[in-house]
Amino acid sequence: MKKLFVIIMSVVALTAFVSCSDKPVPADKLPAKAKTFLSSYFPGIDIVSVIKEQDGDYDVDLIDGTDVDFRSNGDWKKVDCEDRPVPVGFFPASISTYVTDNYPGAFIEEIEFENNRYKVGLSVLGVDTDVDLIFDKNGNFIGLDD
């Protein structure tokens, strides 16, 4: 009887763990906004994997090495293009202008929007600079991220 109880509890615990963990899902299960974002800013670039996280957010890996994180509603959270420039148009143009004016030769390789702020990672010739810039929700420069 004790053995049966242990087995049942183990199965219940395992089921709870599996149901709460991150899960791969088909790309067609992404929210419509996420699909539109990908087709607009990464046209023709195949999706390698989609992971639905415990909190309902999505982590999407593209064949070119780009990683895009989406909130559960399909809004983008973070775009990391590794050693390539992030496409423009989905964040304030003033951010790109600031980078061009103040960091000649650098480009935005990663951008994240959280807590009404943009965090921007820069690269020069495909080498991460370890410089992270912070902008407000309107694209105004706030300072460097320490």
mmCIF file with all atom_site columns, C-alpha atoms in Angstrom:
data_model
loop_
_atom_site.group_PDB
_atom_site.id
_atom_site.type_symbol
_atom_site.label_atom_id
_atom_site.label_alt_id
_atom_site.label_comp_id
_atom_site.label_asym_id
_atom_site.label_entity_id
_atom_site.label_seq_id
_atom_site.pdbx_PDB_ins_code
_atom_site.Cartn_x
_atom_site.Cartn_y
_atom_site.Cartn_z
_atom_site.occupancy
_atom_site.B_iso_or_equiv
_atom_site.pdbx_formal_charge
_atom_site.auth_seq_id
_atom_site.auth_comp_id
_atom_site.auth_asym_id
_atom_site.auth_atom_id
_atom_site.pdbx_PDB_model_num
ATOM 1   C CA . MET A 1 1   ? 0.000  0.000  0.000   1.00 0.00 ? 1   MET A CA 1
ATOM 2   C CA . LYS A 1 2   ? 2.812  2.365  0.900   1.00 0.00 ? 2   LYS A CA 1
ATOM 3   C CA . LYS A 1 3   ? 4.549  1.548  -2.392  1.00 0.00 ? 3   LYS A CA 1
ATOM 4   C CA . LEU A 1 4   ? 1.376  2.320  -4.355  1.00 0.00 ? 4   LEU A CA 1
ATOM 5   C CA . PHE A 1 5   ? 1.024  5.655  -2.576  1.00 0.00 ? 5   PHE A CA 1
ATOM 6   C CA . VAL A 1 6   ? 4.633  6.567  -3.443  1.00 0.00 ? 6   VAL A CA 1
ATOM 7   C CA . ILE A 1 7   ? 4.084  5.627  -7.093  1.00 0.00 ? 7   ILE A CA 1
ATOM 8   C CA . ILE A 1 8   ? 0.877  7.662  -7.316  1.00 0.00 ? 8   ILE A CA 1
ATOM 9   C CA . MET A 1 9   ? 2.515  10.685 -5.702  1.00 0.00 ? 9   MET A CA 1
ATOM 10  C CA . SER A 1 10  ? 5.496  10.389 -8.057  1.00 0.00 ? 10  SER A CA 1
ATOM 11  C CA . VAL A 1 11  ? 3.211  10.324 -11.093 1.00 0.00 ? 11  VAL A CA 1
ATOM 12  C CA . VAL A 1 12  ? 1.263  13.332 -9.802  1.00 0.00 ? 12  VAL A CA 1
ATOM 13  C CA . ALA A 1 13  ? 4.482  15.274 -9.139  1.00 0.00 ? 13  ALA A CA 1
ATOM 14  C CA . LEU A 1 14  ? 5.912  14.398 -12.550 1.00 0.00 ? 14  LEU A CA 1
ATOM 15  C CA . THR A 1 15  ? 2.684  15.390 -14.291 1.00 0.00 ? 15  THR A CA 1
ATOM 16  C CA . ALA A 1 16  ? 2.649  18.732 -12.461 1.00 0.00 ? 16  ALA A CA 1
ATOM 17  C CA . PHE A 1 17  ? 6.294  19.346 -13.355 1.00 0.00 ? 17  PHE A CA 1
ATOM 18  C CA . VAL A 1 18  ? 5.802  18.530 -17.036 1.00 0.00 ? 18  VAL A CA 1
ATOM 19  C CA . SER A 1 19  ? 2.654  20.626 -17.323 1.00 0.00 ? 19  SER A CA 1
ATOM 20  C CA . CYS A 1 20  ? 4.447  23.651 -15.829 1.00 0.00 ? 20  CYS A CA 1
ATOM 21  C CA . SER A 1 21  ? 7.663  23.458 -17.813 1.00 0.00 ? 21  SER A CA 1
ATOM 22  C CA . ASP A 1 22  ? 8.584  25.134 -21.077 1.00 0.00 ? 22  ASP A CA 1
ATOM 23  C CA . LYS A 1 23  ? 7.216  23.266 -24.101 1.00 0.00 ? 23  LYS A CA 1
ATOM 24  C CA . PRO A 1 24  ? 8.032  23.215 -27.791 1.00 0.00 ? 24  PRO A CA 1
ATOM 25  C CA . VAL A 1 25  ? 5.006  24.168 -29.882 1.00 0.00 ? 25  VAL A CA 1
ATOM 26  C CA . PRO A 1 26  ? 4.406  24.390 -33.637 1.00 0.00 ? 26  PRO A CA 1
ATOM 27  C CA . ALA A 1 27  ? 5.057  27.817 -35.183 1.00 0.00 ? 27  ALA A CA 1
ATOM 28  C CA . ASP A 1 28  ? 1.406  28.089 -36.197 1.00 0.00 ? 28  ASP A CA 1
ATOM 29  C CA . LYS A 1 29  ? 0.516  28.263 -32.473 1.00 0.00 ? 29  LYS A CA 1
ATOM 30  C CA . LEU A 1 30  ? 2.199  31.670 -32.152 1.00 0.00 ? 30  LEU A CA 1
ATOM 31  C CA . PRO A 1 31  ? -0.180 34.597 -31.587 1.00 0.00 ? 31  PRO A CA 1
ATOM 32  C CA . ALA A 1 32  ? -1.160 36.462 -34.758 1.00 0.00 ? 32  ALA A CA 1
ATOM 33  C CA . LYS A 1 33  ? 0.813  39.581 -33.708 1.00 0.00 ? 33  LYS A CA 1
ATOM 34  C CA . ALA A 1 34  ? 3.981  37.504 -33.348 1.00 0.00 ? 34  ALA A CA 1
ATOM 35  C CA . LYS A 1 35  ? 3.482  35.908 -36.772 1.00 0.00 ? 35  LYS A CA 1
ATOM 36  C CA . THR A 1 36  ? 2.947  39.341 -38.336 1.00 0.00 ? 36  THR A CA 1
ATOM 37  C CA . PHE A 1 37  ? 6.052  40.701 -36.599 1.00 0.00 ? 37  PHE A CA 1
ATOM 38  C CA . LEU A 1 38  ? 8.201  37.848 -37.903 1.00 0.00 ? 38  LEU A CA 1
ATOM 39  C CA . SER A 1 39  ? 6.889  38.086 -41.462 1.00 0.00 ? 39  SER A CA 1
ATOM 40  C CA . SER A 1 40  ? 7.341  41.888 -41.458 1.00 0.00 ? 40  SER A CA 1
ATOM 41  C CA . TYR A 1 41  ? 10.837 42.141 -39.983 1.00 0.00 ? 41  TYR A CA 1
ATOM 42  C CA . PHE A 1 42  ? 12.314 38.727 -40.815 1.00 0.00 ? 42  PHE A CA 1
ATOM 43  C CA . PRO A 1 43  ? 10.682 37.835 -44.149 1.00 0.00 ? 43  PRO A CA 1
ATOM 44  C CA . GLY A 1 44  ? 11.754 34.544 -45.646 1.00 0.00 ? 44  GLY A CA 1
ATOM 45  C CA . ILE A 1 45  ? 13.754 33.502 -42.571 1.00 0.00 ? 45  ILE A CA 1
ATOM 46  C CA . ASP A 1 46  ? 12.591 30.095 -41.364 1.00 0.00 ? 46  ASP A CA 1
ATOM 47  C CA . ILE A 1 47  ? 11.621 29.366 -37.783 1.00 0.00 ? 47  ILE A CA 1
ATOM 48  C CA . VAL A 1 48  ? 13.753 26.634 -36.223 1.00 0.00 ? 48  VAL A CA 1
ATOM 49  C CA . SER A 1 49  ? 11.895 26.319 -32.920 1.00 0.00 ? 49  SER A CA 1
ATOM 50  C CA . VAL A 1 50  ? 9.160  27.849 -30.815 1.00 0.00 ? 50  VAL A CA 1
ATOM 51  C CA . ILE A 1 51  ? 9.135  27.324 -27.064 1.00 0.00 ? 51  ILE A CA 1
ATOM 52  C CA . LYS A 1 52  ? 6.116  28.288 -25.013 1.00 0.00 ? 52  LYS A CA 1
ATOM 53  C CA . GLU A 1 53  ? 7.404  29.226 -21.580 1.00 0.00 ? 53  GLU A CA 1
ATOM 54  C CA . GLN A 1 54  ? 5.709  28.577 -18.249 1.00 0.00 ? 54  GLN A CA 1
ATOM 55  C CA . ASP A 1 55  ? 4.448  32.160 -18.080 1.00 0.00 ? 55  ASP A CA 1
ATOM 56  C CA . GLY A 1 56  ? 2.814  31.885 -21.530 1.00 0.00 ? 56  GLY A CA 1
ATOM 57  C CA . ASP A 1 57  ? 5.521  33.873 -23.330 1.00 0.00 ? 57  ASP A CA 1
ATOM 58  C CA . TYR A 1 58  ? 7.244  32.530 -26.435 1.00 0.00 ? 58  TYR A CA 1
ATOM 59  C CA . ASP A 1 59  ? 10.907 32.103 -27.369 1.00 0.00 ? 59  ASP A CA 1
ATOM 60  C CA . VAL A 1 60  ? 11.427 31.824 -31.134 1.00 0.00 ? 60  VAL A CA 1
ATOM 61  C CA . ASP A 1 61  ? 14.697 30.796 -32.771 1.00 0.00 ? 61  ASP A CA 1
ATOM 62  C CA . LEU A 1 62  ? 15.213 31.578 -36.446 1.00 0.00 ? 62  LEU A CA 1
ATOM 63  C CA . ILE A 1 63  ? 17.492 29.714 -38.849 1.00 0.00 ? 63  ILE A CA 1
ATOM 64  C CA . ASP A 1 64  ? 19.906 32.667 -39.107 1.00 0.00 ? 64  ASP A CA 1
ATOM 65  C CA . GLY A 1 65  ? 20.581 32.564 -35.345 1.00 0.00 ? 65  GLY A CA 1
ATOM 66  C CA . THR A 1 66  ? 18.170 35.339 -34.407 1.00 0.00 ? 66  THR A CA 1
ATOM 67  C CA . ASP A 1 67  ? 16.269 34.877 -31.148 1.00 0.00 ? 67  ASP A CA 1
ATOM 68  C CA . VAL A 1 68  ? 12.952 36.709 -30.699 1.00 0.00 ? 68  VAL A CA 1
ATOM 69  C CA . ASP A 1 69  ? 10.989 36.662 -27.442 1.00 0.00 ? 69  ASP A CA 1
ATOM 70  C CA . PHE A 1 70  ? 7.285  37.479 -27.432 1.00 0.00 ? 70  PHE A CA 1
ATOM 71  C CA . ARG A 1 71  ? 4.807  38.125 -24.653 1.00 0.00 ? 71  ARG A CA 1
ATOM 72  C CA . SER A 1 72  ? 1.815  35.804 -24.488 1.00 0.00 ? 72  SER A CA 1
ATOM 73  C CA . ASN A 1 73  ? -0.267 38.355 -26.459 1.00 0.00 ? 73  ASN A CA 1
ATOM 74  C CA . GLY A 1 74  ? 2.268  38.425 -29.331 1.00 0.00 ? 74  GLY A CA 1
ATOM 75  C CA . ASP A 1 75  ? 4.014  41.718 -28.506 1.00 0.00 ? 75  ASP A CA 1
ATOM 76  C CA . TRP A 1 76  ? 7.780  41.482 -28.977 1.00 0.00 ? 76  TRP A CA 1
ATOM 77  C CA . LYS A 1 77  ? 9.889  41.561 -25.814 1.00 0.00 ? 77  LYS A CA 1
ATOM 78  C CA . LYS A 1 78  ? 13.416 41.055 -27.061 1.00 0.00 ? 78  LYS A CA 1
ATOM 79  C CA . VAL A 1 79  ? 15.177 40.667 -30.393 1.00 0.00 ? 79  VAL A CA 1
ATOM 80  C CA . ASP A 1 80  ? 18.743 39.347 -30.465 1.00 0.00 ? 80  ASP A CA 1
ATOM 81  C CA . CYS A 1 81  ? 20.308 39.137 -33.916 1.00 0.00 ? 81  CYS A CA 1
ATOM 82  C CA . GLU A 1 82  ? 23.663 37.847 -32.639 1.00 0.00 ? 82  GLU A CA 1
ATOM 83  C CA . ASP A 1 83  ? 26.256 39.630 -34.767 1.00 0.00 ? 83  ASP A CA 1
ATOM 84  C CA . ARG A 1 84  ? 23.893 41.257 -37.258 1.00 0.00 ? 84  ARG A CA 1
ATOM 85  C CA . PRO A 1 85  ? 21.940 44.523 -37.111 1.00 0.00 ? 85  PRO A CA 1
ATOM 86  C CA . VAL A 1 86  ? 18.418 44.379 -35.721 1.00 0.00 ? 86  VAL A CA 1
ATOM 87  C CA . PRO A 1 87  ? 15.873 45.464 -38.355 1.00 0.00 ? 87  PRO A CA 1
ATOM 88  C CA . VAL A 1 88  ? 14.453 48.935 -37.776 1.00 0.00 ? 88  VAL A CA 1
ATOM 89  C CA . GLY A 1 89  ? 10.847 50.057 -37.746 1.00 0.00 ? 89  GLY A CA 1
ATOM 90  C CA . PHE A 1 90  ? 9.413  48.365 -34.671 1.00 0.00 ? 90  PHE A CA 1
ATOM 91  C CA . PHE A 1 91  ? 11.066 50.694 -32.142 1.00 0.00 ? 91  PHE A CA 1
ATOM 92  C CA . PRO A 1 92  ? 11.450 54.506 -32.116 1.00 0.00 ? 92  PRO A CA 1
ATOM 93  C CA . ALA A 1 93  ? 13.674 55.805 -34.924 1.00 0.00 ? 93  ALA A CA 1
ATOM 94  C CA . SER A 1 94  ? 15.374 58.140 -32.440 1.00 0.00 ? 94  SER A CA 1
ATOM 95  C CA . ILE A 1 95  ? 17.148 55.114 -30.944 1.00 0.00 ? 95  ILE A CA 1
ATOM 96  C CA . SER A 1 96  ? 18.809 54.269 -34.266 1.00 0.00 ? 96  SER A CA 1
ATOM 97  C CA . THR A 1 97  ? 19.644 57.931 -34.786 1.00 0.00 ? 97  THR A CA 1
ATOM 98  C CA . TYR A 1 98  ? 21.249 58.173 -31.349 1.00 0.00 ? 98  TYR A CA 1
ATOM 99  C CA . VAL A 1 99  ? 23.379 55.078 -31.979 1.00 0.00 ? 99  VAL A CA 1
ATOM 100 C CA . THR A 1 100 ? 24.479 56.321 -35.421 1.00 0.00 ? 100 THR A CA 1
ATOM 101 C CA . ASP A 1 101 ? 25.332 59.808 -34.105 1.00 0.00 ? 101 ASP A CA 1
ATOM 102 C CA . ASN A 1 102 ? 27.108 58.724 -30.912 1.00 0.00 ? 102 ASN A CA 1
ATOM 103 C CA . TYR A 1 103 ? 28.634 55.350 -31.785 1.00 0.00 ? 103 TYR A CA 1
ATOM 104 C CA . PRO A 1 104 ? 29.977 55.575 -35.359 1.00 0.00 ? 104 PRO A CA 1
ATOM 105 C CA . GLY A 1 105 ? 30.529 52.146 -36.866 1.00 0.00 ? 105 GLY A CA 1
ATOM 106 C CA . ALA A 1 106 ? 28.347 50.428 -34.249 1.00 0.00 ? 106 ALA A CA 1
ATOM 107 C CA . PHE A 1 107 ? 24.967 48.857 -34.824 1.00 0.00 ? 107 PHE A CA 1
ATOM 108 C CA . ILE A 1 108 ? 22.148 47.558 -32.658 1.00 0.00 ? 108 ILE A CA 1
ATOM 109 C CA . GLU A 1 109 ? 22.465 43.780 -32.352 1.00 0.00 ? 109 GLU A CA 1
ATOM 110 C CA . GLU A 1 110 ? 19.977 43.344 -29.509 1.00 0.00 ? 110 GLU A CA 1
ATOM 111 C CA . ILE A 1 111 ? 17.007 45.303 -28.232 1.00 0.00 ? 111 ILE A CA 1
ATOM 112 C CA . GLU A 1 112 ? 14.674 44.596 -25.342 1.00 0.00 ? 112 GLU A CA 1
ATOM 113 C CA . PHE A 1 113 ? 11.526 46.432 -24.228 1.00 0.00 ? 113 PHE A CA 1
ATOM 114 C CA . GLU A 1 114 ? 10.584 45.982 -20.601 1.00 0.00 ? 114 GLU A CA 1
ATOM 115 C CA . ASN A 1 115 ? 9.158  48.242 -17.895 1.00 0.00 ? 115 ASN A CA 1
ATOM 116 C CA . ASN A 1 116 ? 8.515  50.971 -20.497 1.00 0.00 ? 116 ASN A CA 1
ATOM 117 C CA . ARG A 1 117 ? 12.212 51.156 -21.355 1.00 0.00 ? 117 ARG A CA 1
ATOM 118 C CA . TYR A 1 118 ? 14.367 49.976 -24.207 1.00 0.00 ? 118 TYR A CA 1
ATOM 119 C CA . LYS A 1 119 ? 17.687 48.295 -23.493 1.00 0.00 ? 119 LYS A CA 1
ATOM 120 C CA . VAL A 1 120 ? 19.941 48.291 -26.535 1.00 0.00 ? 120 VAL A CA 1
ATOM 121 C CA . GLY A 1 121 ? 23.084 46.201 -27.025 1.00 0.00 ? 121 GLY A CA 1
ATOM 122 C CA . LEU A 1 122 ? 25.649 47.382 -29.547 1.00 0.00 ? 122 LEU A CA 1
ATOM 123 C CA . SER A 1 123 ? 28.112 45.602 -31.806 1.00 0.00 ? 123 SER A CA 1
ATOM 124 C CA . VAL A 1 124 ? 30.976 46.812 -33.983 1.00 0.00 ? 124 VAL A CA 1
ATOM 125 C CA . LEU A 1 125 ? 31.869 44.632 -36.962 1.00 0.00 ? 125 LEU A CA 1
ATOM 126 C CA . GLY A 1 126 ? 30.030 41.726 -35.385 1.00 0.00 ? 126 GLY A CA 1
ATOM 127 C CA . VAL A 1 127 ? 31.832 41.985 -32.040 1.00 0.00 ? 127 VAL A CA 1
ATOM 128 C CA . ASP A 1 128 ? 29.747 42.646 -28.930 1.00 0.00 ? 128 ASP A CA 1
ATOM 129 C CA . THR A 1 129 ? 30.866 45.937 -27.366 1.00 0.00 ? 129 THR A CA 1
ATOM 130 C CA . ASP A 1 130 ? 29.428 45.241 -23.902 1.00 0.00 ? 130 ASP A CA 1
ATOM 131 C CA . VAL A 1 131 ? 27.805 48.671 -24.213 1.00 0.00 ? 131 VAL A CA 1
ATOM 132 C CA . ASP A 1 132 ? 24.135 48.650 -23.264 1.00 0.00 ? 132 ASP A CA 1
ATOM 133 C CA . LEU A 1 133 ? 22.135 51.838 -23.693 1.00 0.00 ? 133 LEU A CA 1
ATOM 134 C CA . ILE A 1 134 ? 18.845 52.637 -21.962 1.00 0.00 ? 134 ILE A CA 1
ATOM 135 C CA . PHE A 1 135 ? 16.070 54.668 -23.598 1.00 0.00 ? 135 PHE A CA 1
ATOM 136 C CA . ASP A 1 136 ? 12.629 55.639 -22.328 1.00 0.00 ? 136 ASP A CA 1
ATOM 137 C CA . LYS A 1 137 ? 9.452  54.415 -24.041 1.00 0.00 ? 137 LYS A CA 1
ATOM 138 C CA . ASN A 1 138 ? 9.606  57.366 -26.455 1.00 0.00 ? 138 ASN A CA 1
ATOM 139 C CA . GLY A 1 139 ? 13.176 56.610 -27.518 1.00 0.00 ? 139 GLY A CA 1
ATOM 140 C CA . ASN A 1 140 ? 14.900 59.327 -25.474 1.00 0.00 ? 140 ASN A CA 1
ATOM 141 C CA . PHE A 1 141 ? 18.360 58.382 -24.200 1.00 0.00 ? 141 PHE A CA 1
ATOM 142 C CA . ILE A 1 142 ? 18.471 57.856 -20.430 1.00 0.00 ? 142 ILE A CA 1
ATOM 143 C CA . GLY A 1 143 ? 21.955 56.490 -19.880 1.00 0.00 ? 143 GLY A CA 1
ATOM 144 C CA . LEU A 1 144 ? 24.218 53.467 -19.898 1.00 0.00 ? 144 LEU A CA 1
ATOM 145 C CA . ASP A 1 145 ? 23.191 50.204 -18.276 1.00 0.00 ? 145 ASP A CA 1
ATOM 146 C CA . ASP A 1 146 ? 25.673 49.244 -15.594 1.00 0.00 ? 146 ASP A CA 1
#
